[in-house]
Every structure is written in C-alpha cells, then in structure tokens.
Amino acid sequence: MVCVSDICDCENPALQYYVYYDKSCKTRAKYKEPCQTSEDGSNCHSNMICVSGVCGCNTTQYYNPNVHSCNETGRYLDSCSTAVRNISCYPPLLCSSSVCHCEMPAMMHYDADDNTCNDASFNAEEFVNDTKGFGNIVGATMDSIHHMHIEIEEKEHIIEEMVTVLAVLPTENEAEMENVLEASNQISKEADALTDNVQDALLNVMDKISDQISHTDVNKSEPGKVENMVKSLFDSSSNLLDLNHVPERNVKEKIIVEDKSETEDVIHVEETEPEQEVPYESPEEQQETQVQETEVEIKAREKKIERTKKLLHTVDIIADSALKTLSNDEPMTMEFSTKTMNLVVGVSKLNNSTNTSTDISTSRKIGNKTVTSSFKLPPEIKEQLKEASKNGFKFQMLFSEKNPRSWDKSSAYINSPMISLILKDLNQKTLDVTKLPKPIIIDIPIGRNEKYSEFILNSQVDNFIRLKVKQPANMFYMLKIMTDGPQYNMSVKIAIEFHKQVSMSDAENGTLISNAHIAFLKEPETKSLYWSLGIIINDRSDGNISQNISVRISSTAVNCRYWNNTIGKWLPEGCKVSPVSSSETLECECDHLTDFAGGVFVLPNIVDPFQDALLFLTFFDNPVVVTVVILVWLIYFLGLYRAKQADRKDSNFDGIVTPFPSDPSDPFKYVMCIVTGWRYDARTTANVSCYIKGNNGQSARHCLSRTSSPQVLFTSGGEDWFLITSSYDIGDMVNVIVWHDNSGSSPSWFLSRIIIQDVQTKKVFNFYYDNWLGIQSGTAKVCLSIKSGFELKQQSFLRTSQDLRRGHLWISIISKPPCSNFTRAQRLSCALSLLFCTMLSCLMFHGIPTDETISSDVASIQFEFSLKDFIIGLQSSIIMFPINFAIIELFVRSKTKQLHKERYMEIDVNRPTSSDEKRSDKEDNEIVAVKRWIDIILMNVLDHTNMW
C-alpha cells in the first residue's frame, strides 16, 4: 500500500483492491476471470460485476474489449463498438460505422414501435434535408457489406440504389457538399461493384460539386472546409482513375528485347518483365497483329478514355480550388495523397542565386521504398515567368503511380509513374513555359533495382569477353559497368563499335576504365543499332599474377516522353535522358512543362546459334571450332556405318530358343536366360547342356547348343533365352546343373548367371556364378543354387554393371542388348545431339576458342575445378535437358514391343506374384528414360568443368 492524501490505500485503486485478512493489495479480476464478492463489492475490474463466481456485465450491458469495461447496449442510432458489432446493439440491430443500424441500412427501415428491421426501398425525399444522415447511412452500409461478404450482384444493386439518391441530393451549402462528397468517396472505394452507370453518376456529382467549389469565396468559407472537400474530391477522383486505367490497345508487337544477340561469355541472362517490353516504332520494323475487338469492347474502351479525361480535368479544377485557399504573401504548400496519387499545390519564389535551381518535389512509398519525384527549375526560367519571377508564383504538381493516359500505342514506351507540373501567377493564370535555354531537371522514380549481368575474368586466362546488344529505335541506350579491377591494380579496357565486331586488339586499344563505376549513354537513332562490346583486363604490374576480376554490366534502353494534348501521344521531342539515370530513378532534361513519363527497359544478352554458323565462313579466323565440328561429323558418319552393321547382326542374337528335347506342347514351361560375362574371350565354342532341379522333381537333360535356330549363342556379354518344357510340374527351383563338353577352338566359358521364370506361377529364380567354366576353373560342370544373403553385394554389383551397359547413352552404343528396340544408330545420333548441345553451351559460357585465347595454355597443363565451373555445368544441363530428353524419348517409345528379356531385371522371387503380374513394358521404358535423364544431367555437369 501507499499513502495517498494522508490515507493508506492501494497504489492503483482502479486495478487493485484491499484484502483485509492478509492486509495486502491484489489485482482486480478481468472479464471472465474467477472473482469473489465481499461487503465492499466484487474484486472485478472497472464496472464489471461478479456473477456465479465469474466477472461479467449485467443484462443491459456488453463487454467492450477496447476499453476493458462494460458499456450500455445501444439502441437505434446509438454509438457502439465495431469490435463486437454483433452484441454491442440490441437485436436485430448491428454496429456499423460505430452506430447501431439495421443489418443493411440502405435497404432496410427500422420500426421503433416493435423494434424490427423491415425491407424497404431507398426514399430520396427522406434525405433531402438530411444529407448528413444519408452520409451516415452510406458509411454504415459499406461497413455492413464488408462484414457480410455478400454476392457481387447484390452489392452492385445496393450501390446503384444509394447513388440514385446521391445524384438528387441538394448541395446548396458547404455542409451539404461535404456530406455528399464523403458519401461519394465511400462509394468510389468499392471498385469491384461500380458499374458504368454508377461511375457516370458519381462523375456527374463530382463535376457539379467541383464547379461549385471553384466559385466558392474562400474568405467567407469556414476554415478548413474547402481543404476537406478538395481532399474528398481528390480521393474519389483517384479511385475512379485507378478503375478506368485503360491498357494499351490489344496489339501483339515485335519486341526489341526478344531479339537474339550473341555473347561469348554470358553467365547470367536477364529476363525482361512483361511490363518492360519495348515495341518497335519505325514502320519498317513494326510487325503488328491486330486483335479484333467487338463493338461492345470498343465502346467500353472509348467510355473509359472519356471518363479518364473528365477525371483529370476535375483534378485540375480541385487543384485550382486548393490554390485559392493559400496566401500569396509567403511560400507554403498543401499536399493530398491517395494510395496511387499525390497532388501538391503551393506558393513559391525563384531562388535568387544565379546558379541554383528552384526545387518542387513530393515523396511517397512505392512498395517498401520511399521515392521522391521532383522538378528542378533552372534560373533561366525567370525570363518566361516575367513578373511571377519577382512576386512569386503558384504551382500544382501531380504524381500518378500509374500512367493515366495509357490508351495510346505510344504508352508502350512508358513503364514509369507520370508526373506533371503547372506554373501559375498569383492570379492563377497559367504560365507558358517552353523552349528554355537550359533544361528543367525532372526526377521520375522507377522503384526497381538495377539489374547487372556478372562476368568473372581472369588476368591470365579468359581475360576477354565480347557482347552484342541491340539498341532499340528512338530510345537512348545506357551501358553501366561496375568492376573491382582498379582495386587489384588491374587495367580494365572497353571498346564499343556499331558497325563491326569488336576484336581483342580493339579492346586492348580501347578506353581505360579508371573508376569502379562508369556509364555510357548513346543518343537515340531512327533505326535500331547493334552494339558490339569488348572488355579486356590485364595486370598493370606485368607480374604474371592470376587474379579473378568481377565485371558487372547493365544494358538498358531508356527514354523520356511528354504528353502532347493536341495529337494525344507520348512524344520524345524536347526531352532527353540524363547520364545519371538508373533503374531506380529516371532523370529527364526537358525544355518545357507538361505531363512527363518514361521507361527503363533491360536489354538481355542471348546467344544466337544461327549467327555462329558464320564461323565456317571464317575458317582461318576460327580454325579450332571449325576443325572440331568437322572432325565430330566424320566420326559420327563412320560410327553410324558401323552401328548400322551391328544393328543388322543383332537380329542373329534375338529370340527365344527351344533346345532339344523340349516340346512346346508340354503343359509346364520355364523360360531360362543364360548371361555370359562381359570379359575378353568369355564366349564358348563348346556344346552346353543343363537340367533343372525343383522341389517336385527335375527336368530332362537339354543340350542348349543343339537347336534348329540360326541364332549365335553364348557370345561375350550375350543373353541367351531358352524355353524349357516338362510334362509335369517341377515346382520351385532348387538347383541348375550346367556343363559343356570342352569342344571347339575356345571351349572355356565365363558364366555370369542364370535366371529362370516359371511361366505358370510367374516366379523368378536367380542363380549366380560369375566365374569360368572350363580348364581355367578346373571343371566343366557346376551345380548352381539360389545364393544366400552373404553374396548380395556381388549380386548388386552385377545388376549395376548391366544397368550401366544397358542404360548409359554412350556405353550402350557398343553394349546394348540385341532385344532392345532403341538401336545403336539411334543411340549414336542422340549422343551427337548431346555433344553439339554441350559445345553450344560451352560457346555461350566460355566463348569461342581462338589461337589468342589458347596459345598461353598449350605449354602448361593444370587441373582446375571451382564452384563456378560446377554451377555452369548445372545450368547447361538444365538448358540442354528438354531437347535431348525429347529426342531420346521419341526413339525409346517408338515401335514399342514386348521386352520380356528386360523384365526379369525388375522381378524378384521374394515379391508377391500380383506385383509381378502388374508390371508392364511401359514401366520398363520409364525406368530406362529415368536412367537416360540422370545420364544427361551428370554428363553435362562433368563436361562443363574446366579440366585443362
């Protein structure tokens, strides 16, 4: 406790209470917390009571969480809390805009006699003398709509009813105008429910009131009234301008940034955002495809354009009205802001200094950035301002995040906000500012980060890059370079040519970049130009030091334009781009005042594979590339001839053989595959025989070499298939006994394994041997059994090696199984496609090899591997994958046949029979496709690392 006015009491009596039995102060209980009652009352907080041991409110009150107390429940038009809108008013009323109303105030009538809300039509006469009450009704209705989430059609109907009343309400005095404008502002925020009729009605109301405000005597007006009405009008105008934003006419135009330019060392290719597409303007370069618009669409478009022009005129009127409220005696400004627009009006004087400009600016947030747009008026403007240059002048500056005049085709050059400035004398007569001897500096915020392509050059190897970029017609071209070369005492030189390709010698004699940051700006041309850029780095100390240098390059097409009201187009005359422009802020230099906007468009560097074909015409300039390509084609055609021969021979190794004395009419059949190892001279010329033992008996002895089939058996790496039959069920396989008679010139045989499938039960049994059968092993006969778990590692190795011979694109050209429908010739062609794609991506990332670039590496061989090389390999794999994967898939999936010979690889005796039966040839092909996909990815990652 504390002593308060000579009396001991709790420190905070409002939040604490005194407990006699332990002589201490305790915190009062909050809403719905346990409580207790004593002679002095309850221990509940504020005016709450303790009911059944819990703090609460009495029956005529509700708990208000905003103030943590009990408030009286409201009746019709009483104040209430929107935080608990369902309980702060007596039913059926709800809290809307902090006032108790019916659920839908604009469409319901409250009957006080029986406390009910009944549906009723909106009666305009009811509000003729109560515009304030109508404003409350509109605000409450909008609040109810937001809480109810009603259907859009019903919402449109409600708003149309309110606007119908709004259009006939009187606006004879400032109070009525203020109430009507506030209601208009509330309605204009509902963009999704404003039909054309509603927008037109709102625009008529705004026109009427703006005209009345312009004729209002501000000296007789209440302080702040005109300013409040201007703010409401500007808010409504901004909302309707956003809603009537007209996109560029539906024309599919040729895009400059889509033109393919070549580069010899592109590590990062910039993607151009959709709103940054730059169209051709020159007729000879323009390729248009008109998208036919219906008559309804054309009328709707024209209606939006007309509405936008009216709204911009309304903004001018309200800006003029706001200027009237400002005193002419001293400089001052007044600013109005919405979510997309800023309007600044003010009184100012020119700077008396002969070399100092007069700045007019406004700031706002775009995204997470605070940006500033400004006009810097040069001292030379005083000659055109005349008397205003001495007495002062008035101005109105408008900033629009969106381009409101976007309906013309020339707006395709605009991707910045629009800003405008109008100067007036103190009598508010517009001053004409044109053809100034020194330009006005205009800063237009873009709000985007600068985009750079980064290149890593080495002072000893890869020290030269060459880029080719296209400058769009009628646009400035800006090149920015950032490098850390000067920091490491490295000279960085650049050469720029317009009519020829820059060579290494041109770069050696080019401009020295002495600073870490430098920019070049090229004036616009009537036709597109191609820039060839060459950059080279060298060690200034001649110390033979190997140093990696970062060179970051930004190529952008930039333009500044003004709106010509006479012809209705965005034109570039009288404006040019300042060299200090960037993707964050566009700085324009213009000799007049009106509406301004511009664009900054990123120009990517993309390799052009068709241009590289010209290398064959300059053999002596590029002998390395041409020689390698010709050599690859010669090897391909030679390999194709051999592959075709091998494919024809495969027909002699394909098929299932029925050995003596098997009879296909026997009821029990077993398919046996004998795999000869992939060893030198693993084949055998001896006669091979075998028989099978099962748990129910054994088969007859079969001489596998005695057959009427012309098929060549038991070759190195071969898979030979036999149909073994029996007149009775042998049961599950237990052993296979196999032997040969040591006949012929090469009887020794390397037997890898034997796989047997019971055709009746679909079970598969694997017998592994992986050893010689003959003189080398000391025996020509062996009894094989199903191997136990201690040889699983060896089994896995055998399966993996076979998968590699079957699935690896390059290895399988030699070792493919005869039964595969993916021929050797097809595999070789896919390998050629993969190789050429690899060479093309190397050209993109590492440049064209010439004698100049490789002469220093001939004498020394070193192994290098870096994260950059790995990433380049991964990027190239992603680029090349779709093309090569599609080609391989076309071959793999063409003329699909039943590949029973490959199916045994996917079936195991330990798996359920149902799973074996469901396996299909499609699954086999998908497994092969996945292996080829992994092969492509891994190969390219390895191929693109710098091994030398």
mmCIF file with all atom_site columns, C-alpha atoms in Angstrom, residues 88-224:
data_model
loop_
_atom_site.group_PDB
_atom_site.id
_atom_site.type_symbol
_atom_site.label_atom_id
_atom_site.label_alt_id
_atom_site.label_comp_id
_atom_site.label_asym_id
_atom_site.label_entity_id
_atom_site.label_seq_id
_atom_site.pdbx_PDB_ins_code
_atom_site.Cartn_x
_atom_site.Cartn_y
_atom_site.Cartn_z
_atom_site.occupancy
_atom_site.B_iso_or_equiv
_atom_site.pdbx_formal_charge
_atom_site.auth_seq_id
_atom_site.auth_comp_id
_atom_site.auth_asym_id
_atom_site.auth_atom_id
_atom_site.pdbx_PDB_model_num
ATOM 1   C CA . SER A 1 88  ? -22.997 -4.022  -28.805 1.00 0.00 ? 88  SER A CA 1
ATOM 2   C CA . CYS A 1 89  ? -26.533 -3.243  -30.110 1.00 0.00 ? 89  CYS A CA 1
ATOM 3   C CA . TYR A 1 90  ? -29.922 -4.665  -29.175 1.00 0.00 ? 90  TYR A CA 1
ATOM 4   C CA . PRO A 1 91  ? -31.104 -7.246  -31.733 1.00 0.00 ? 91  PRO A CA 1
ATOM 5   C CA . PRO A 1 92  ? -31.870 -7.048  -34.607 1.00 0.00 ? 92  PRO A CA 1
ATOM 6   C CA . LEU A 1 93  ? -29.528 -4.055  -34.820 1.00 0.00 ? 93  LEU A CA 1
ATOM 7   C CA . LEU A 1 94  ? -25.821 -4.341  -35.644 1.00 0.00 ? 94  LEU A CA 1
ATOM 8   C CA . CYS A 1 95  ? -22.951 -1.943  -35.162 1.00 0.00 ? 95  CYS A CA 1
ATOM 9   C CA . SER A 1 96  ? -21.901 -0.309  -38.472 1.00 0.00 ? 96  SER A CA 1
ATOM 10  C CA . SER A 1 97  ? -19.570 2.694   -38.583 1.00 0.00 ? 97  SER A CA 1
ATOM 11  C CA . SER A 1 98  ? -19.797 2.854   -34.752 1.00 0.00 ? 98  SER A CA 1
ATOM 12  C CA . VAL A 1 99  ? -23.587 3.425   -34.897 1.00 0.00 ? 99  VAL A CA 1
ATOM 13  C CA . CYS A 1 100 ? -26.402 0.930   -34.316 1.00 0.00 ? 100 CYS A CA 1
ATOM 14  C CA . HIS A 1 101 ? -28.224 0.246   -37.596 1.00 0.00 ? 101 HIS A CA 1
ATOM 15  C CA . CYS A 1 102 ? -30.206 -2.446  -39.313 1.00 0.00 ? 102 CYS A CA 1
ATOM 16  C CA . GLU A 1 103 ? -28.154 -5.160  -40.995 1.00 0.00 ? 103 GLU A CA 1
ATOM 17  C CA . MET A 1 104 ? -28.328 -3.394  -44.379 1.00 0.00 ? 104 MET A CA 1
ATOM 18  C CA . PRO A 1 105 ? -29.079 0.275   -43.569 1.00 0.00 ? 105 PRO A CA 1
ATOM 19  C CA . ALA A 1 106 ? -29.634 1.402   -47.154 1.00 0.00 ? 106 ALA A CA 1
ATOM 20  C CA . MET A 1 107 ? -32.202 -1.315  -47.879 1.00 0.00 ? 107 MET A CA 1
ATOM 21  C CA . MET A 1 108 ? -33.996 -1.639  -44.505 1.00 0.00 ? 108 MET A CA 1
ATOM 22  C CA . HIS A 1 109 ? -36.233 0.540   -42.371 1.00 0.00 ? 109 HIS A CA 1
ATOM 23  C CA . TYR A 1 110 ? -36.217 0.437   -38.564 1.00 0.00 ? 110 TYR A CA 1
ATOM 24  C CA . ASP A 1 111 ? -39.610 0.305   -36.845 1.00 0.00 ? 111 ASP A CA 1
ATOM 25  C CA . ALA A 1 112 ? -39.171 1.670   -33.301 1.00 0.00 ? 112 ALA A CA 1
ATOM 26  C CA . ASP A 1 113 ? -42.637 0.534   -32.179 1.00 0.00 ? 113 ASP A CA 1
ATOM 27  C CA . ASP A 1 114 ? -41.918 -3.185  -32.423 1.00 0.00 ? 114 ASP A CA 1
ATOM 28  C CA . ASN A 1 115 ? -38.083 -2.976  -32.630 1.00 0.00 ? 115 ASN A CA 1
ATOM 29  C CA . THR A 1 116 ? -37.815 -4.638  -36.057 1.00 0.00 ? 116 THR A CA 1
ATOM 30  C CA . CYS A 1 117 ? -35.905 -4.063  -39.298 1.00 0.00 ? 117 CYS A CA 1
ATOM 31  C CA . ASN A 1 118 ? -38.031 -4.418  -42.448 1.00 0.00 ? 118 ASN A CA 1
ATOM 32  C CA . ASP A 1 119 ? -37.056 -4.397  -46.123 1.00 0.00 ? 119 ASP A CA 1
ATOM 33  C CA . ALA A 1 120 ? -37.794 -1.044  -47.747 1.00 0.00 ? 120 ALA A CA 1
ATOM 34  C CA . SER A 1 121 ? -36.813 0.858   -50.870 1.00 0.00 ? 121 SER A CA 1
ATOM 35  C CA . PHE A 1 122 ? -34.467 3.816   -50.597 1.00 0.00 ? 122 PHE A CA 1
ATOM 36  C CA . ASN A 1 123 ? -36.507 7.027   -50.415 1.00 0.00 ? 123 ASN A CA 1
ATOM 37  C CA . ALA A 1 124 ? -34.631 10.084  -51.674 1.00 0.00 ? 124 ALA A CA 1
ATOM 38  C CA . GLU A 1 125 ? -37.157 12.506  -50.167 1.00 0.00 ? 125 GLU A CA 1
ATOM 39  C CA . GLU A 1 126 ? -36.279 11.232  -46.716 1.00 0.00 ? 126 GLU A CA 1
ATOM 40  C CA . PHE A 1 127 ? -32.754 12.655  -47.028 1.00 0.00 ? 127 PHE A CA 1
ATOM 41  C CA . VAL A 1 128 ? -33.374 15.882  -48.964 1.00 0.00 ? 128 VAL A CA 1
ATOM 42  C CA . ASN A 1 129 ? -32.960 17.846  -45.760 1.00 0.00 ? 129 ASN A CA 1
ATOM 43  C CA . ASP A 1 130 ? -30.645 15.352  -44.091 1.00 0.00 ? 130 ASP A CA 1
ATOM 44  C CA . THR A 1 131 ? -27.517 14.891  -46.205 1.00 0.00 ? 131 THR A CA 1
ATOM 45  C CA . LYS A 1 132 ? -25.553 14.153  -43.043 1.00 0.00 ? 132 LYS A CA 1
ATOM 46  C CA . GLY A 1 133 ? -27.915 11.305  -42.194 1.00 0.00 ? 133 GLY A CA 1
ATOM 47  C CA . PHE A 1 134 ? -27.509 9.969   -45.730 1.00 0.00 ? 134 PHE A CA 1
ATOM 48  C CA . GLY A 1 135 ? -23.721 10.043  -45.321 1.00 0.00 ? 135 GLY A CA 1
ATOM 49  C CA . ASN A 1 136 ? -24.066 8.008   -42.132 1.00 0.00 ? 136 ASN A CA 1
ATOM 50  C CA . ILE A 1 137 ? -26.328 5.533   -43.924 1.00 0.00 ? 137 ILE A CA 1
ATOM 51  C CA . VAL A 1 138 ? -23.790 5.104   -46.742 1.00 0.00 ? 138 VAL A CA 1
ATOM 52  C CA . GLY A 1 139 ? -20.902 4.586   -44.307 1.00 0.00 ? 139 GLY A CA 1
ATOM 53  C CA . ALA A 1 140 ? -22.894 2.074   -42.240 1.00 0.00 ? 140 ALA A CA 1
ATOM 54  C CA . THR A 1 141 ? -23.990 0.192   -45.368 1.00 0.00 ? 141 THR A CA 1
ATOM 55  C CA . MET A 1 142 ? -20.415 -0.065  -46.685 1.00 0.00 ? 142 MET A CA 1
ATOM 56  C CA . ASP A 1 143 ? -19.293 -1.332  -43.288 1.00 0.00 ? 143 ASP A CA 1
ATOM 57  C CA . SER A 1 144 ? -22.044 -3.957  -43.266 1.00 0.00 ? 144 SER A CA 1
ATOM 58  C CA . ILE A 1 145 ? -21.170 -5.066  -46.810 1.00 0.00 ? 145 ILE A CA 1
ATOM 59  C CA . HIS A 1 146 ? -17.551 -5.630  -45.783 1.00 0.00 ? 146 HIS A CA 1
ATOM 60  C CA . HIS A 1 147 ? -18.600 -7.782  -42.832 1.00 0.00 ? 147 HIS A CA 1
ATOM 61  C CA . MET A 1 148 ? -21.283 -9.759  -44.657 1.00 0.00 ? 148 MET A CA 1
ATOM 62  C CA . HIS A 1 149 ? -19.339 -10.738 -47.832 1.00 0.00 ? 149 HIS A CA 1
ATOM 63  C CA . ILE A 1 150 ? -22.474 -10.627 -49.974 1.00 0.00 ? 150 ILE A CA 1
ATOM 64  C CA . GLU A 1 151 ? -22.655 -11.627 -53.647 1.00 0.00 ? 151 GLU A CA 1
ATOM 65  C CA . ILE A 1 152 ? -21.318 -9.099  -56.160 1.00 0.00 ? 152 ILE A CA 1
ATOM 66  C CA . GLU A 1 153 ? -24.675 -8.757  -57.944 1.00 0.00 ? 153 GLU A CA 1
ATOM 67  C CA . GLU A 1 154 ? -26.447 -7.794  -54.715 1.00 0.00 ? 154 GLU A CA 1
ATOM 68  C CA . LYS A 1 155 ? -23.647 -5.415  -53.828 1.00 0.00 ? 155 LYS A CA 1
ATOM 69  C CA . GLU A 1 156 ? -23.959 -3.681  -57.207 1.00 0.00 ? 156 GLU A CA 1
ATOM 70  C CA . HIS A 1 157 ? -27.721 -3.327  -56.707 1.00 0.00 ? 157 HIS A CA 1
ATOM 71  C CA . ILE A 1 158 ? -27.302 -1.747  -53.258 1.00 0.00 ? 158 ILE A CA 1
ATOM 72  C CA . ILE A 1 159 ? -24.698 0.736   -54.523 1.00 0.00 ? 159 ILE A CA 1
ATOM 73  C CA . GLU A 1 160 ? -26.862 1.693   -57.527 1.00 0.00 ? 160 GLU A CA 1
ATOM 74  C CA . GLU A 1 161 ? -29.742 2.453   -55.140 1.00 0.00 ? 161 GLU A CA 1
ATOM 75  C CA . MET A 1 162 ? -27.533 4.692   -52.998 1.00 0.00 ? 162 MET A CA 1
ATOM 76  C CA . VAL A 1 163 ? -26.038 6.533   -55.989 1.00 0.00 ? 163 VAL A CA 1
ATOM 77  C CA . THR A 1 164 ? -29.543 7.176   -57.348 1.00 0.00 ? 164 THR A CA 1
ATOM 78  C CA . VAL A 1 165 ? -30.343 9.051   -54.150 1.00 0.00 ? 165 VAL A CA 1
ATOM 79  C CA . LEU A 1 166 ? -26.916 10.685  -54.074 1.00 0.00 ? 166 LEU A CA 1
ATOM 80  C CA . ALA A 1 167 ? -27.445 12.200  -57.527 1.00 0.00 ? 167 ALA A CA 1
ATOM 81  C CA . VAL A 1 168 ? -30.561 14.143  -56.447 1.00 0.00 ? 168 VAL A CA 1
ATOM 82  C CA . LEU A 1 169 ? -29.407 15.338  -53.021 1.00 0.00 ? 169 LEU A CA 1
ATOM 83  C CA . PRO A 1 170 ? -29.015 19.120  -52.665 1.00 0.00 ? 170 PRO A CA 1
ATOM 84  C CA . THR A 1 171 ? -25.550 20.717  -52.499 1.00 0.00 ? 171 THR A CA 1
ATOM 85  C CA . GLU A 1 172 ? -26.553 24.302  -51.783 1.00 0.00 ? 172 GLU A CA 1
ATOM 86  C CA . ASN A 1 173 ? -24.162 24.916  -48.922 1.00 0.00 ? 173 ASN A CA 1
ATOM 87  C CA . GLU A 1 174 ? -20.766 23.718  -47.791 1.00 0.00 ? 174 GLU A CA 1
ATOM 88  C CA . ALA A 1 175 ? -22.166 21.299  -45.217 1.00 0.00 ? 175 ALA A CA 1
ATOM 89  C CA . GLU A 1 176 ? -24.338 19.566  -47.826 1.00 0.00 ? 176 GLU A CA 1
ATOM 90  C CA . MET A 1 177 ? -21.458 19.458  -50.326 1.00 0.00 ? 177 MET A CA 1
ATOM 91  C CA . GLU A 1 178 ? -19.164 17.982  -47.681 1.00 0.00 ? 178 GLU A CA 1
ATOM 92  C CA . ASN A 1 179 ? -21.686 15.279  -46.739 1.00 0.00 ? 179 ASN A CA 1
ATOM 93  C CA . VAL A 1 180 ? -22.362 14.318  -50.381 1.00 0.00 ? 180 VAL A CA 1
ATOM 94  C CA . LEU A 1 181 ? -18.635 14.207  -51.159 1.00 0.00 ? 181 LEU A CA 1
ATOM 95  C CA . GLU A 1 182 ? -17.953 11.989  -48.168 1.00 0.00 ? 182 GLU A CA 1
ATOM 96  C CA . ALA A 1 183 ? -20.674 9.583   -49.326 1.00 0.00 ? 183 ALA A CA 1
ATOM 97  C CA . SER A 1 184 ? -19.231 9.661   -52.883 1.00 0.00 ? 184 SER A CA 1
ATOM 98  C CA . ASN A 1 185 ? -15.795 8.886   -51.539 1.00 0.00 ? 185 ASN A CA 1
ATOM 99  C CA . GLN A 1 186 ? -17.099 5.896   -49.582 1.00 0.00 ? 186 GLN A CA 1
ATOM 100 C CA . ILE A 1 187 ? -18.852 4.512   -52.658 1.00 0.00 ? 187 ILE A CA 1
ATOM 101 C CA . SER A 1 188 ? -15.866 5.106   -55.004 1.00 0.00 ? 188 SER A CA 1
ATOM 102 C CA . LYS A 1 189 ? -13.726 2.724   -52.915 1.00 0.00 ? 189 LYS A CA 1
ATOM 103 C CA . GLU A 1 190 ? -15.887 -0.262  -53.935 1.00 0.00 ? 190 GLU A CA 1
ATOM 104 C CA . ALA A 1 191 ? -14.083 -0.820  -57.251 1.00 0.00 ? 191 ALA A CA 1
ATOM 105 C CA . ASP A 1 192 ? -15.466 -4.319  -57.792 1.00 0.00 ? 192 ASP A CA 1
ATOM 106 C CA . ALA A 1 193 ? -19.096 -3.163  -57.694 1.00 0.00 ? 193 ALA A CA 1
ATOM 107 C CA . LEU A 1 194 ? -19.044 0.121   -59.618 1.00 0.00 ? 194 LEU A CA 1
ATOM 108 C CA . THR A 1 195 ? -20.914 -0.365  -62.869 1.00 0.00 ? 195 THR A CA 1
ATOM 109 C CA . ASP A 1 196 ? -20.610 2.083   -65.769 1.00 0.00 ? 196 ASP A CA 1
ATOM 110 C CA . ASN A 1 197 ? -23.866 3.783   -64.747 1.00 0.00 ? 197 ASN A CA 1
ATOM 111 C CA . VAL A 1 198 ? -22.665 4.210   -61.169 1.00 0.00 ? 198 VAL A CA 1
ATOM 112 C CA . GLN A 1 199 ? -19.331 5.663   -62.319 1.00 0.00 ? 199 GLN A CA 1
ATOM 113 C CA . ASP A 1 200 ? -21.049 8.119   -64.634 1.00 0.00 ? 200 ASP A CA 1
ATOM 114 C CA . ALA A 1 201 ? -23.422 9.198   -61.857 1.00 0.00 ? 201 ALA A CA 1
ATOM 115 C CA . LEU A 1 202 ? -20.541 9.673   -59.410 1.00 0.00 ? 202 LEU A CA 1
ATOM 116 C CA . LEU A 1 203 ? -18.579 11.638  -62.003 1.00 0.00 ? 203 LEU A CA 1
ATOM 117 C CA . ASN A 1 204 ? -21.550 13.958  -62.583 1.00 0.00 ? 204 ASN A CA 1
ATOM 118 C CA . VAL A 1 205 ? -21.878 14.570  -58.850 1.00 0.00 ? 205 VAL A CA 1
ATOM 119 C CA . MET A 1 206 ? -18.156 15.294  -58.583 1.00 0.00 ? 206 MET A CA 1
ATOM 120 C CA . ASP A 1 207 ? -18.248 17.651  -61.595 1.00 0.00 ? 207 ASP A CA 1
ATOM 121 C CA . LYS A 1 208 ? -21.149 19.579  -60.100 1.00 0.00 ? 208 LYS A CA 1
ATOM 122 C CA . ILE A 1 209 ? -19.542 19.976  -56.708 1.00 0.00 ? 209 ILE A CA 1
ATOM 123 C CA . SER A 1 210 ? -16.065 20.760  -58.096 1.00 0.00 ? 210 SER A CA 1
ATOM 124 C CA . ASP A 1 211 ? -17.610 23.557  -60.148 1.00 0.00 ? 211 ASP A CA 1
ATOM 125 C CA . GLN A 1 212 ? -19.383 24.876  -57.040 1.00 0.00 ? 212 GLN A CA 1
ATOM 126 C CA . ILE A 1 213 ? -16.153 24.743  -55.020 1.00 0.00 ? 213 ILE A CA 1
ATOM 127 C CA . SER A 1 214 ? -14.291 26.656  -57.738 1.00 0.00 ? 214 SER A CA 1
ATOM 128 C CA . HIS A 1 215 ? -16.803 29.504  -57.361 1.00 0.00 ? 215 HIS A CA 1
ATOM 129 C CA . THR A 1 216 ? -16.771 29.456  -53.552 1.00 0.00 ? 216 THR A CA 1
ATOM 130 C CA . ASP A 1 217 ? -15.461 32.555  -51.814 1.00 0.00 ? 217 ASP A CA 1
ATOM 131 C CA . VAL A 1 218 ? -12.770 31.066  -49.601 1.00 0.00 ? 218 VAL A CA 1
ATOM 132 C CA . ASN A 1 219 ? -12.656 34.224  -47.499 1.00 0.00 ? 219 ASN A CA 1
ATOM 133 C CA . LYS A 1 220 ? -16.249 33.644  -46.391 1.00 0.00 ? 220 LYS A CA 1
ATOM 134 C CA . SER A 1 221 ? -15.827 29.886  -46.015 1.00 0.00 ? 221 SER A CA 1
ATOM 135 C CA . GLU A 1 222 ? -15.264 28.167  -42.697 1.00 0.00 ? 222 GLU A CA 1
ATOM 136 C CA . PRO A 1 223 ? -11.573 27.402  -42.063 1.00 0.00 ? 223 PRO A CA 1
ATOM 137 C CA . GLY A 1 224 ? -10.601 24.004  -43.443 1.00 0.00 ? 224 GLY A CA 1
#
